[in-house]
Amino acid sequence: MTNKEKITKIRELAKEKNAVILAHNYQLPEIYDIADFIGDSLELSRKAANTNADVIVFCGVHFMAETAAILSPSKTVLLPDLEAGCSLADSITADQLKMWKSEHPDAVVVMYVNTSADVKALADYCCTSSNAINIVESIPADKEILFGPDMFLGAYVSKRTNRKMHIWPGECHVHAQFRNDHLVNLQKKHPNAELILHPECGCISQCLYMMSDGQLSNAKILSTSGMIAEVKSSESDEFIIGTEIGIIERMKREEPNKKYIPLKEDAICKYMKKINLDNVLLALQNMQHEISIPEDIRKQALLSIERMITIK
Ligand code: 13P
Ligand code: SF4
């Protein structure tokens, strides 16, 4: 079957089964072509909560499909490849979080959405890259905060909110590799380019320092969809992109006349790339692989996720 035939078949099956196809911004271009909606973690969670479809095919990674299953228990949530995991979500387990909480019994727990359902069930709040600052700001100033699992996002949020937090030492294997020298070298080569960075980047603290010092006047720190909105609305026509490089294809589609320079050319999330037309087709044909969450965990995790999707 050609890709064109696979796309036609997938769309036919989606219609027949009343399925909605949700795709993260890091997905392959052919997945954009079959998606009903493409977005960042927060947007995809909101879509999963509000859809009328019977089936959600999640073209993203495991924790995202779990979040959809927590929000929509009456729907069938399918992840086309169970190996689409996340190194950041794997950096904290429920047992580790239980232990951490026992050391700080009065603390409010804020967990990034890149965590398992078991971890979310132990959290007070979930957050994403686009609302982490607002969530932390909504917590009374006298409360101790445990923030995890991404240490770079944690450092960024702590600095921006001027709030001391206990931060879990987790990281994403793709974003942790971004270093300041990548940035300095590229800026020399492209002095007029606007820099847009994801807050999971390993160089985030250094960038914040350079921004406050006036050395980085043309830089923004944004979620993946925030980055897409920025390239569309900005007057710049050249951008250095500090995140997984799959997003550049999306930017080219949305804003084809601008130039995009990856901060690191090999910044590829192998988990996001597990999803392809073949396994999406199989997912719809065989209704596989269904993601379901035990009801007690689902109910506990739902509270923290609902807080996340209601705060901008
Ligand atoms: P966004 O919520 O910004 O899309 O980030 C998700 C993610 O996994 C980044 O690596
Ligand atoms: Fe997880 Fe990193 Fe992949 Fe995002 S890029 S899904 S944080 S492993």
mmCIF file of C-alpha atoms and ligand atoms in Angstrom:
data_model
loop_
_atom_site.group_PDB
_atom_site.id
_atom_site.type_symbol
_atom_site.label_atom_id
_atom_site.label_comp_id
_atom_site.label_asym_id
_atom_site.label_seq_id
_atom_site.Cartn_x
_atom_site.Cartn_y
_atom_site.Cartn_z
ATOM 1 C CA MET A 1 0.000 0.000 0.000
ATOM 2 C CA THR A 2 1.296 3.503 -0.761
ATOM 3 C CA ASN A 3 1.253 6.186 1.947
ATOM 4 C CA LYS A 4 -1.619 7.863 0.124
ATOM 5 C CA GLU A 5 -3.662 4.640 0.243
ATOM 6 C CA LYS A 6 -2.819 4.128 3.921
ATOM 7 C CA ILE A 7 -3.944 7.687 4.722
ATOM 8 C CA THR A 8 -7.246 7.157 2.864
ATOM 9 C CA LYS A 9 -7.846 3.847 4.679
ATOM 10 C CA ILE A 10 -7.032 5.390 8.087
ATOM 11 C CA ARG A 11 -9.455 8.251 7.518
ATOM 12 C CA GLU A 12 -12.188 5.819 6.383
ATOM 13 C CA LEU A 13 -11.710 3.637 9.476
ATOM 14 C CA ALA A 14 -11.640 6.685 11.763
ATOM 15 C CA LYS A 15 -14.996 7.765 10.342
ATOM 16 C CA GLU A 16 -16.493 4.284 10.586
ATOM 17 C CA LYS A 17 -15.396 3.875 14.233
ATOM 18 C CA ASN A 18 -16.139 7.473 15.263
ATOM 19 C CA ALA A 19 -12.472 7.920 16.189
ATOM 20 C CA VAL A 20 -10.566 11.147 16.661
ATOM 21 C CA ILE A 21 -6.835 11.154 15.861
ATOM 22 C CA LEU A 22 -4.766 13.391 18.146
ATOM 23 C CA ALA A 23 -1.107 14.090 17.337
ATOM 24 C CA HIS A 24 1.686 15.788 19.262
ATOM 25 C CA ASN A 25 3.772 18.471 17.525
ATOM 26 C CA TYR A 26 6.821 16.110 17.431
ATOM 27 C CA GLN A 27 5.066 13.486 15.296
ATOM 28 C CA LEU A 28 6.193 12.527 11.777
ATOM 29 C CA PRO A 29 4.800 14.659 8.884
ATOM 30 C CA GLU A 30 2.675 11.766 7.591
ATOM 31 C CA ILE A 31 0.969 11.652 10.990
ATOM 32 C CA TYR A 32 0.094 15.356 10.666
ATOM 33 C CA ASP A 33 -1.707 14.365 7.450
ATOM 34 C CA ILE A 34 -4.086 11.977 9.246
ATOM 35 C CA ALA A 35 -4.574 13.968 12.452
ATOM 36 C CA ASP A 36 -7.818 15.703 13.410
ATOM 37 C CA PHE A 37 -5.845 17.855 15.788
ATOM 38 C CA ILE A 38 -2.133 18.584 16.353
ATOM 39 C CA GLY A 39 -0.950 20.264 19.537
ATOM 40 C CA ASP A 40 1.126 20.459 22.705
ATOM 41 C CA SER A 41 0.452 18.437 25.875
ATOM 42 C CA LEU A 42 -2.059 20.877 27.341
ATOM 43 C CA GLU A 43 -4.018 21.326 24.106
ATOM 44 C CA LEU A 44 -4.155 17.557 23.533
ATOM 45 C CA SER A 45 -5.411 16.978 27.098
ATOM 46 C CA ARG A 46 -8.134 19.570 26.570
ATOM 47 C CA LYS A 47 -9.152 17.926 23.270
ATOM 48 C CA ALA A 48 -9.221 14.489 24.918
ATOM 49 C CA ALA A 49 -11.495 15.878 27.646
ATOM 50 C CA ASN A 50 -13.926 17.500 25.225
ATOM 51 C CA THR A 51 -14.272 15.186 22.244
ATOM 52 C CA ASN A 52 -17.543 13.425 21.346
ATOM 53 C CA ALA A 53 -15.696 10.590 19.608
ATOM 54 C CA ASP A 54 -15.999 6.996 20.877
ATOM 55 C CA VAL A 55 -12.333 6.257 20.205
ATOM 56 C CA ILE A 56 -9.197 8.390 20.690
ATOM 57 C CA VAL A 57 -6.152 7.303 18.677
ATOM 58 C CA PHE A 58 -3.222 8.947 20.414
ATOM 59 C CA CYS A 59 -0.240 9.710 18.181
ATOM 60 C CA GLY A 60 2.171 10.674 20.917
ATOM 61 C CA VAL A 61 3.723 8.867 23.864
ATOM 62 C CA HIS A 62 2.350 6.592 26.587
ATOM 63 C CA PHE A 63 1.779 9.168 29.349
ATOM 64 C CA MET A 64 -0.240 11.322 26.926
ATOM 65 C CA ALA A 65 -2.535 8.397 26.069
ATOM 66 C CA GLU A 66 -2.868 7.640 29.791
ATOM 67 C CA THR A 67 -3.892 11.259 30.427
ATOM 68 C CA ALA A 68 -6.572 10.915 27.734
ATOM 69 C CA ALA A 69 -7.798 7.656 29.334
ATOM 70 C CA ILE A 70 -7.965 9.328 32.757
ATOM 71 C CA LEU A 71 -10.019 12.207 31.345
ATOM 72 C CA SER A 72 -12.310 10.103 29.151
ATOM 73 C CA PRO A 73 -13.024 6.784 30.905
ATOM 74 C CA SER A 74 -15.983 5.920 28.690
ATOM 75 C CA LYS A 75 -13.902 6.205 25.503
ATOM 76 C CA THR A 76 -11.482 3.682 24.047
ATOM 77 C CA VAL A 77 -7.981 5.196 23.991
ATOM 78 C CA LEU A 78 -5.509 3.561 21.597
ATOM 79 C CA LEU A 79 -1.724 3.994 21.484
ATOM 80 C CA PRO A 80 -0.471 2.550 18.179
ATOM 81 C CA ASP A 81 2.881 1.373 19.657
ATOM 82 C CA LEU A 82 3.302 0.510 23.334
ATOM 83 C CA GLU A 83 7.025 1.225 23.076
ATOM 84 C CA ALA A 84 6.310 4.943 22.640
ATOM 85 C CA GLY A 85 7.484 5.834 26.147
ATOM 86 C CA CYS A 86 9.212 8.884 27.623
ATOM 87 C CA SER A 87 12.608 9.002 29.376
ATOM 88 C CA LEU A 88 11.446 11.922 31.500
ATOM 89 C CA ALA A 89 8.295 10.133 32.691
ATOM 90 C CA ASP A 90 10.503 7.140 33.555
ATOM 91 C CA SER A 91 12.723 9.295 35.767
ATOM 92 C CA ILE A 92 10.305 9.116 38.718
ATOM 93 C CA THR A 93 8.276 6.133 39.944
ATOM 94 C CA ALA A 94 5.302 6.126 42.310
ATOM 95 C CA ASP A 95 7.443 4.502 45.032
ATOM 96 C CA GLN A 96 10.096 7.202 44.693
ATOM 97 C CA LEU A 97 7.457 9.918 44.911
ATOM 98 C CA LYS A 98 5.876 8.274 47.991
ATOM 99 C CA MET A 99 9.266 8.291 49.691
ATOM 100 C CA TRP A 100 9.910 11.944 48.729
ATOM 101 C CA LYS A 101 6.478 12.973 50.030
ATOM 102 C CA SER A 102 7.125 11.179 53.329
ATOM 103 C CA GLU A 103 10.194 13.401 53.793
ATOM 104 C CA HIS A 104 8.046 16.536 53.231
ATOM 105 C CA PRO A 105 4.579 15.625 54.559
ATOM 106 C CA ASP A 106 3.128 19.166 54.334
ATOM 107 C CA ALA A 107 4.368 19.967 50.837
ATOM 108 C CA VAL A 108 2.158 20.563 47.784
ATOM 109 C CA VAL A 109 3.191 18.189 44.980
ATOM 110 C CA VAL A 110 3.351 19.583 41.423
ATOM 111 C CA MET A 111 4.165 17.000 38.772
ATOM 112 C CA TYR A 112 4.823 17.737 35.110
ATOM 113 C CA VAL A 113 2.325 15.964 32.843
ATOM 114 C CA ASN A 114 5.239 13.809 31.581
ATOM 115 C CA THR A 115 4.661 11.244 34.366
ATOM 116 C CA SER A 116 2.844 7.909 34.700
ATOM 117 C CA ALA A 117 -0.766 7.710 35.911
ATOM 118 C CA ASP A 118 0.522 6.193 39.190
ATOM 119 C CA VAL A 119 2.675 9.267 39.803
ATOM 120 C CA LYS A 120 -0.147 11.650 38.858
ATOM 121 C CA ALA A 121 -2.377 9.874 41.376
ATOM 122 C CA LEU A 122 0.027 10.968 44.128
ATOM 123 C CA ALA A 123 0.250 14.599 42.965
ATOM 124 C CA ASP A 124 -1.837 17.612 43.988
ATOM 125 C CA TYR A 125 -1.334 19.382 40.664
ATOM 126 C CA CYS A 126 -0.228 18.391 37.203
ATOM 127 C CA CYS A 127 1.267 21.032 34.929
ATOM 128 C CA THR A 128 2.571 21.328 31.381
ATOM 129 C CA SER A 129 5.296 23.515 29.915
ATOM 130 C CA SER A 130 2.683 26.122 28.988
ATOM 131 C CA ASN A 131 1.060 26.541 32.420
ATOM 132 C CA ALA A 132 3.724 25.467 34.980
ATOM 133 C CA ILE A 133 4.405 29.064 36.068
ATOM 134 C CA ASN A 134 0.715 29.880 36.540
ATOM 135 C CA ILE A 135 0.141 26.671 38.499
ATOM 136 C CA VAL A 136 3.024 27.353 40.881
ATOM 137 C CA GLU A 137 1.851 30.967 41.273
ATOM 138 C CA SER A 138 -1.617 29.711 42.255
ATOM 139 C CA ILE A 139 -0.192 27.894 45.319
ATOM 140 C CA PRO A 140 -0.152 29.936 48.574
ATOM 141 C CA ALA A 141 3.294 31.447 49.191
ATOM 142 C CA ASP A 142 3.732 29.792 52.604
ATOM 143 C CA LYS A 143 3.405 26.275 51.163
ATOM 144 C CA GLU A 144 6.423 24.059 50.548
ATOM 145 C CA ILE A 145 6.449 22.679 46.958
ATOM 146 C CA LEU A 146 7.804 19.403 45.581
ATOM 147 C CA PHE A 147 8.257 19.856 41.817
ATOM 148 C CA GLY A 148 9.170 17.089 39.389
ATOM 149 C CA PRO A 149 10.343 15.307 37.494
ATOM 150 C CA ASP A 150 12.135 17.721 35.110
ATOM 151 C CA MET A 151 14.934 19.582 36.882
ATOM 152 C CA PHE A 152 15.466 22.104 34.087
ATOM 153 C CA LEU A 153 11.785 23.048 33.932
ATOM 154 C CA GLY A 154 11.836 23.173 37.749
ATOM 155 C CA ALA A 155 14.807 25.568 37.789
ATOM 156 C CA TYR A 156 13.095 27.739 35.169
ATOM 157 C CA VAL A 157 9.779 27.883 37.061
ATOM 158 C CA SER A 158 11.538 28.565 40.359
ATOM 159 C CA LYS A 159 13.449 31.474 38.833
ATOM 160 C CA ARG A 160 10.462 32.964 37.006
ATOM 161 C CA THR A 161 8.145 32.729 40.038
ATOM 162 C CA ASN A 162 10.885 33.656 42.523
ATOM 163 C CA ARG A 163 9.808 30.647 44.550
ATOM 164 C CA LYS A 164 12.062 28.138 46.307
ATOM 165 C CA MET A 165 10.972 24.571 45.506
ATOM 166 C CA HIS A 166 12.332 21.077 46.088
ATOM 167 C CA ILE A 167 13.130 19.844 42.570
ATOM 168 C CA TRP A 168 13.400 16.207 41.478
ATOM 169 C CA PRO A 169 16.632 15.513 39.485
ATOM 170 C CA GLY A 170 14.911 14.057 36.380
ATOM 171 C CA GLU A 171 15.506 14.975 32.737
ATOM 172 C CA CYS A 172 14.483 14.214 29.169
ATOM 173 C CA HIS A 173 17.311 12.506 27.259
ATOM 174 C CA VAL A 174 16.688 14.746 24.215
ATOM 175 C CA HIS A 175 16.438 18.159 25.869
ATOM 176 C CA ALA A 176 19.101 17.559 28.535
ATOM 177 C CA GLN A 177 21.706 17.458 25.763
ATOM 178 C CA PHE A 178 21.234 21.098 24.756
ATOM 179 C CA ARG A 179 24.265 22.988 26.035
ATOM 180 C CA ASN A 180 25.150 26.612 26.146
ATOM 181 C CA ASP A 181 28.015 26.237 23.645
ATOM 182 C CA HIS A 182 25.514 25.031 20.984
ATOM 183 C CA LEU A 183 23.705 28.285 21.488
ATOM 184 C CA VAL A 184 26.727 30.572 21.553
ATOM 185 C CA ASN A 185 28.125 28.997 18.356
ATOM 186 C CA LEU A 186 24.848 29.292 16.465
ATOM 187 C CA GLN A 187 24.249 32.834 17.601
ATOM 188 C CA LYS A 188 27.620 33.856 16.192
ATOM 189 C CA LYS A 189 26.649 32.318 12.838
ATOM 190 C CA HIS A 190 23.082 33.742 12.845
ATOM 191 C CA PRO A 191 23.207 36.994 14.857
ATOM 192 C CA ASN A 192 19.745 38.131 13.726
ATOM 193 C CA ALA A 193 17.906 34.891 14.494
ATOM 194 C CA GLU A 194 15.313 34.821 17.269
ATOM 195 C CA LEU A 195 15.979 32.031 19.770
ATOM 196 C CA ILE A 196 13.037 29.924 20.917
ATOM 197 C CA LEU A 197 13.631 27.301 23.579
ATOM 198 C CA HIS A 198 11.611 24.632 25.364
ATOM 199 C CA PRO A 199 11.901 24.886 29.177
ATOM 200 C CA GLU A 200 13.103 21.242 29.392
ATOM 201 C CA CYS A 201 16.411 22.273 27.745
ATOM 202 C CA GLY A 202 19.634 21.589 29.635
ATOM 203 C CA CYS A 203 20.870 25.121 28.902
ATOM 204 C CA ILE A 204 17.789 26.860 30.335
ATOM 205 C CA SER A 205 19.369 28.258 33.517
ATOM 206 C CA GLN A 206 22.305 29.664 31.558
ATOM 207 C CA CYS A 207 19.889 31.176 29.024
ATOM 208 C CA LEU A 208 17.859 32.828 31.777
ATOM 209 C CA TYR A 209 21.059 34.275 33.188
ATOM 210 C CA MET A 210 22.072 35.570 29.743
ATOM 211 C CA MET A 211 18.574 37.003 29.192
ATOM 212 C CA SER A 212 18.651 38.890 32.501
ATOM 213 C CA ASP A 213 22.141 40.135 31.689
ATOM 214 C CA GLY A 214 21.072 41.512 28.285
ATOM 215 C CA GLN A 215 23.348 39.043 26.406
ATOM 216 C CA LEU A 216 20.295 37.290 24.933
ATOM 217 C CA SER A 217 17.838 39.987 23.972
ATOM 218 C CA ASN A 218 16.078 38.019 21.257
ATOM 219 C CA ALA A 219 15.006 34.863 23.130
ATOM 220 C CA LYS A 220 11.727 33.262 24.262
ATOM 221 C CA ILE A 221 10.987 30.176 26.375
ATOM 222 C CA LEU A 222 7.810 28.428 25.208
ATOM 223 C CA SER A 223 5.843 25.164 24.989
ATOM 224 C CA THR A 224 5.854 23.408 21.600
ATOM 225 C CA SER A 225 2.603 25.068 20.479
ATOM 226 C CA GLY A 226 3.800 28.368 21.954
ATOM 227 C CA MET A 227 6.799 28.080 19.627
ATOM 228 C CA ILE A 228 4.565 27.569 16.597
ATOM 229 C CA ALA A 229 2.458 30.583 17.535
ATOM 230 C CA GLU A 230 5.655 32.612 18.000
ATOM 231 C CA VAL A 231 7.090 31.876 14.535
ATOM 232 C CA LYS A 232 3.734 32.853 13.026
ATOM 233 C CA SER A 233 3.343 36.123 14.902
ATOM 234 C CA SER A 234 6.972 37.276 15.219
ATOM 235 C CA GLU A 235 8.431 39.884 12.874
ATOM 236 C CA SER A 236 11.687 37.869 12.710
ATOM 237 C CA ASP A 237 12.230 35.710 9.670
ATOM 238 C CA GLU A 238 14.951 33.482 11.119
ATOM 239 C CA PHE A 239 14.732 31.312 14.256
ATOM 240 C CA ILE A 240 17.020 29.033 16.258
ATOM 241 C CA ILE A 241 14.803 26.190 17.514
ATOM 242 C CA GLY A 242 15.705 24.649 20.863
ATOM 243 C CA THR A 243 13.586 21.514 21.021
ATOM 244 C CA GLU A 244 12.970 18.189 19.260
ATOM 245 C CA ILE A 245 13.549 18.827 15.558
ATOM 246 C CA GLY A 246 10.267 17.249 14.382
ATOM 247 C CA ILE A 247 8.549 20.509 15.217
ATOM 248 C CA ILE A 248 10.432 22.260 12.398
ATOM 249 C CA GLU A 249 8.328 20.414 9.806
ATOM 250 C CA ARG A 250 5.199 21.752 11.505
ATOM 251 C CA MET A 251 6.669 25.277 11.492
ATOM 252 C CA LYS A 252 7.462 24.991 7.777
ATOM 253 C CA ARG A 253 3.851 24.006 7.101
ATOM 254 C CA GLU A 254 2.416 26.815 9.210
ATOM 255 C CA GLU A 255 4.917 29.503 8.153
ATOM 256 C CA PRO A 256 6.782 28.348 5.019
ATOM 257 C CA ASN A 257 8.583 31.578 4.211
ATOM 258 C CA LYS A 258 10.776 31.728 7.302
ATOM 259 C CA LYS A 259 14.084 30.027 8.150
ATOM 260 C CA TYR A 260 14.426 27.501 10.995
ATOM 261 C CA ILE A 261 17.807 26.465 12.406
ATOM 262 C CA PRO A 262 17.858 23.514 14.841
ATOM 263 C CA LEU A 263 19.840 24.203 18.012
ATOM 264 C CA LYS A 264 20.997 20.583 17.776
ATOM 265 C CA GLU A 265 20.472 18.687 14.538
ATOM 266 C CA ASP A 266 20.268 15.263 16.177
ATOM 267 C CA ALA A 267 17.656 16.244 18.792
ATOM 268 C CA ILE A 268 15.195 13.476 17.932
ATOM 269 C CA CYS A 269 12.801 11.745 20.332
ATOM 270 C CA LYS A 270 12.920 8.086 19.276
ATOM 271 C CA TYR A 271 9.759 7.434 21.298
ATOM 272 C CA MET A 272 7.663 9.984 19.413
ATOM 273 C CA LYS A 273 8.916 8.492 16.123
ATOM 274 C CA LYS A 274 7.594 5.019 17.020
ATOM 275 C CA ILE A 275 4.192 6.063 15.667
ATOM 276 C CA ASN A 276 3.769 5.620 11.908
ATOM 277 C CA LEU A 277 1.039 5.079 9.312
ATOM 278 C CA ASP A 278 1.337 1.278 9.557
ATOM 279 C CA ASN A 279 0.767 1.062 13.289
ATOM 280 C CA VAL A 280 -2.021 3.695 13.230
ATOM 281 C CA LEU A 281 -3.769 1.621 10.556
ATOM 282 C CA LEU A 282 -3.350 -1.549 12.650
ATOM 283 C CA ALA A 283 -4.554 0.315 15.740
ATOM 284 C CA LEU A 284 -7.831 1.177 14.024
ATOM 285 C CA GLN A 285 -8.252 -2.199 12.318
ATOM 286 C CA ASN A 286 -7.632 -4.276 15.473
ATOM 287 C CA MET A 287 -8.571 -1.674 18.117
ATOM 288 C CA GLN A 288 -5.076 -1.947 19.634
ATOM 289 C CA HIS A 289 -3.340 -1.093 21.999
ATOM 290 C CA GLU A 290 -5.970 -0.023 24.460
ATOM 291 C CA ILE A 291 -4.755 2.111 27.370
ATOM 292 C CA SER A 292 -6.803 1.652 30.499
ATOM 293 C CA ILE A 293 -6.149 2.787 34.050
ATOM 294 C CA PRO A 294 -7.376 1.031 37.223
ATOM 295 C CA GLU A 295 -10.368 3.017 38.521
ATOM 296 C CA ASP A 296 -8.841 3.902 41.920
ATOM 297 C CA ILE A 297 -5.706 5.332 40.271
ATOM 298 C CA ARG A 298 -7.777 7.073 37.590
ATOM 299 C CA LYS A 299 -9.953 8.859 40.144
ATOM 300 C CA GLN A 300 -6.953 10.045 42.155
ATOM 301 C CA ALA A 301 -5.032 11.185 39.048
ATOM 302 C CA LEU A 302 -8.094 12.960 37.632
ATOM 303 C CA LEU A 303 -8.070 15.667 40.297
ATOM 304 C CA SER A 304 -4.525 16.798 39.544
ATOM 305 C CA ILE A 305 -5.167 16.681 35.780
ATOM 306 C CA GLU A 306 -8.415 18.650 36.085
ATOM 307 C CA ARG A 307 -6.524 21.350 37.960
ATOM 308 C CA MET A 308 -4.006 21.388 35.104
ATOM 309 C CA ILE A 309 -6.526 21.781 32.297
ATOM 310 C CA THR A 310 -8.463 24.543 34.006
ATOM 311 C CA ILE A 311 -5.421 26.764 34.696
ATOM 312 C CA LYS A 312 -4.269 28.599 31.528
HETATM 313 P P1 13P B 1 4.817 20.335 25.189
HETATM 314 O O1 13P B 1 3.750 20.249 26.221
HETATM 315 O O2 13P B 1 5.486 21.694 25.168
HETATM 316 O O3 13P B 1 4.302 19.932 23.852
HETATM 317 O O4 13P B 1 6.006 19.332 25.581
HETATM 318 C C1 13P B 1 5.851 17.947 25.639
HETATM 319 C C2 13P B 1 7.118 17.226 25.596
HETATM 320 O O5 13P B 1 7.167 16.031 25.758
HETATM 321 C C3 13P B 1 8.331 17.976 25.364
HETATM 322 O O6 13P B 1 9.414 17.128 25.257
HETATM 323 FE FE1 SF4 B 2 9.629 12.528 26.702
HETATM 324 FE FE2 SF4 B 2 11.726 13.930 25.945
HETATM 325 FE FE3 SF4 B 2 10.401 12.528 24.144
HETATM 326 FE FE4 SF4 B 2 9.283 14.754 25.225
HETATM 327 S S1 SF4 B 2 11.107 14.639 23.914
HETATM 328 S S2 SF4 B 2 8.300 12.781 24.908
HETATM 329 S S3 SF4 B 2 10.095 14.632 27.304
HETATM 330 S S4 SF4 B 2 11.542 11.700 25.885
#
